[in-house]
């Protein structure tokens, strides 16, 4: 993973932590053939309000700190699962029940998983 992608990843994780996101993980997908991006960052929240707050926090901090903004944000209308496309990094912010249902970490289990609960 290149340095710009790592910086973006750290900034996203920091924004999630600032908004008290739970179970923050990243998946390094660079070694996988056919991966849609270099990394996923996944977290969860207990309410749609918190999902929206985490989304706003990620968008604000990445723009302010490193001048990056997402190409697209999907899912804010119901805030059960928000996907933010930063090109090389895809951000997934789930309400807890939705994360347990879709289990993205298991779908991309060949990627290198890093837990970010106490980092940064």
Tab-separated table of C-alpha atoms in Angstrom:
chain	number	residue	atom	x	y	z
A	1	UNK	CA	0.000	0.000	0.000
A	2	UNK	CA	1.484	3.366	-0.966
A	3	UNK	CA	2.126	6.201	1.489
A	4	UNK	CA	-0.831	8.340	0.318
A	5	UNK	CA	-3.226	5.428	0.822
A	6	UNK	CA	-1.774	4.754	4.280
A	7	UNK	CA	-2.196	8.422	5.236
A	8	UNK	CA	-5.797	8.379	4.026
A	9	UNK	CA	-6.436	5.164	5.953
A	10	UNK	CA	-5.003	6.598	9.197
A	11	UNK	CA	-7.057	9.783	8.804
A	12	UNK	CA	-10.281	7.823	8.240
A	13	UNK	CA	-9.616	5.633	11.286
A	14	UNK	CA	-8.866	8.697	13.426
A	15	UNK	CA	-12.143	10.339	12.329
A	16	UNK	CA	-14.058	7.167	13.204
A	17	UNK	CA	-12.437	7.027	16.621
A	18	UNK	CA	-13.303	10.686	17.236
A	19	UNK	CA	-16.975	9.833	16.676
A	20	UNK	CA	-16.796	6.763	18.947
A	21	UNK	CA	-17.242	4.163	16.207
A	22	UNK	CA	-17.090	0.534	17.353
A	23	UNK	CA	-15.100	-2.436	16.005
A	24	UNK	CA	-12.956	-0.439	13.571
A	25	UNK	CA	-10.975	-2.667	11.220
A	26	UNK	CA	-9.162	-2.266	7.948
A	27	UNK	CA	-8.534	-4.870	5.294
A	28	UNK	CA	-5.465	-4.572	3.083
A	29	UNK	CA	-6.590	-5.930	-0.289
A	30	UNK	CA	-3.482	-5.073	-2.325
A	31	UNK	CA	-2.357	-8.704	-2.608
A	32	UNK	CA	-5.727	-9.909	-3.936
A	33	UNK	CA	-6.358	-10.290	-7.650
A	34	UNK	CA	-9.510	-8.512	-8.744
A	35	UNK	CA	-9.898	-6.361	-5.629
A	36	UNK	CA	-11.910	-3.215	-6.296
A	37	UNK	CA	-9.576	-1.054	-4.192
A	38	UNK	CA	-6.461	-1.229	-1.997
A	39	UNK	CA	-8.260	-1.227	1.348
A	40	UNK	CA	-11.577	-1.374	3.146
A	41	UNK	CA	-12.173	0.421	6.438
A	42	UNK	CA	-15.166	-0.926	8.341
A	43	UNK	CA	-16.827	0.222	11.545
A	44	UNK	CA	-20.204	0.155	13.223
A	45	UNK	CA	-22.486	2.380	15.252
A	46	UNK	CA	-25.507	1.775	17.452
A	47	UNK	CA	-27.890	4.234	15.755
A	48	UNK	CA	-28.567	5.832	12.401
A	49	UNK	CA	-27.718	9.181	13.996
A	50	UNK	CA	-24.251	7.916	14.912
A	51	UNK	CA	-23.768	6.378	11.441
A	52	UNK	CA	-24.499	9.806	9.930
A	53	UNK	CA	-22.178	11.528	12.440
A	54	UNK	CA	-19.313	9.150	11.661
A	55	UNK	CA	-19.846	9.700	7.936
A	56	UNK	CA	-19.742	13.482	8.392
A	57	UNK	CA	-16.688	13.198	10.634
A	58	UNK	CA	-14.769	11.127	8.079
A	59	UNK	CA	-15.704	13.507	5.276
A	60	UNK	CA	-14.728	16.611	7.274
A	61	UNK	CA	-11.406	15.312	8.663
A	62	UNK	CA	-10.136	13.849	5.390
A	63	UNK	CA	-10.867	17.124	3.608
A	64	UNK	CA	-9.348	19.294	6.342
A	65	UNK	CA	-6.261	17.187	7.089
A	66	UNK	CA	-5.243	15.833	3.684
A	67	UNK	CA	-7.459	17.559	1.121
A	68	UNK	CA	-9.290	14.375	0.113
A	69	UNK	CA	-13.011	14.076	-0.428
A	70	UNK	CA	-15.007	11.013	-1.413
A	71	UNK	CA	-15.950	10.432	-5.034
A	72	UNK	CA	-19.323	9.176	-3.868
A	73	UNK	CA	-21.299	8.495	-0.696
A	74	UNK	CA	-24.153	5.971	-0.737
A	75	UNK	CA	-26.635	5.041	1.965
A	76	UNK	CA	-27.096	8.261	3.916
A	77	UNK	CA	-30.825	8.282	3.120
A	78	UNK	CA	-31.458	5.487	5.644
A	79	UNK	CA	-28.034	5.420	7.401
A	80	UNK	CA	-28.098	1.666	7.970
A	81	UNK	CA	-24.990	1.094	5.828
A	82	UNK	CA	-23.051	4.010	4.376
A	83	UNK	CA	-20.359	3.396	1.759
A	84	UNK	CA	-17.824	6.132	1.020
A	85	UNK	CA	-15.652	5.774	-2.097
A	86	UNK	CA	-12.194	7.351	-1.800
A	87	UNK	CA	-10.837	5.535	-4.858
A	88	UNK	CA	-8.117	3.391	-3.292
A	89	UNK	CA	-10.011	3.117	0.002
A	90	UNK	CA	-13.642	2.126	0.504
A	91	UNK	CA	-15.230	3.079	3.818
A	92	UNK	CA	-18.145	1.060	5.224
A	93	UNK	CA	-20.061	2.442	8.195
A	94	UNK	CA	-22.698	0.024	9.429
A	95	UNK	CA	-25.425	0.029	11.987
A	96	UNK	CA	-24.510	-2.985	14.166
A	97	UNK	CA	-27.216	-5.384	12.950
A	98	UNK	CA	-26.387	-4.712	9.300
A	99	UNK	CA	-22.700	-5.397	9.849
A	100	UNK	CA	-23.477	-8.719	11.508
A	101	UNK	CA	-25.762	-9.618	8.598
A	102	UNK	CA	-23.402	-8.729	5.704
A	103	UNK	CA	-20.093	-9.773	7.351
A	104	UNK	CA	-17.791	-8.032	4.856
A	105	UNK	CA	-14.725	-9.132	6.781
A	106	UNK	CA	-15.623	-12.740	6.001
A	107	UNK	CA	-16.303	-12.036	2.325
A	108	UNK	CA	-12.827	-10.485	1.992
A	109	UNK	CA	-11.121	-12.809	4.499
A	110	UNK	CA	-8.044	-13.205	2.266
A	111	UNK	CA	-7.170	-9.569	2.938
A	112	UNK	CA	-4.868	-8.658	5.816
A	113	UNK	CA	-7.055	-7.588	8.756
A	114	UNK	CA	-5.959	-4.872	11.200
A	115	UNK	CA	-7.991	-3.910	14.261
A	116	UNK	CA	-7.874	-0.223	15.152
A	117	UNK	CA	-9.614	-0.047	18.517
A	118	UNK	CA	-6.699	1.447	20.441
A	119	UNK	CA	-4.373	2.692	17.708
A	120	UNK	CA	-3.621	6.282	16.674
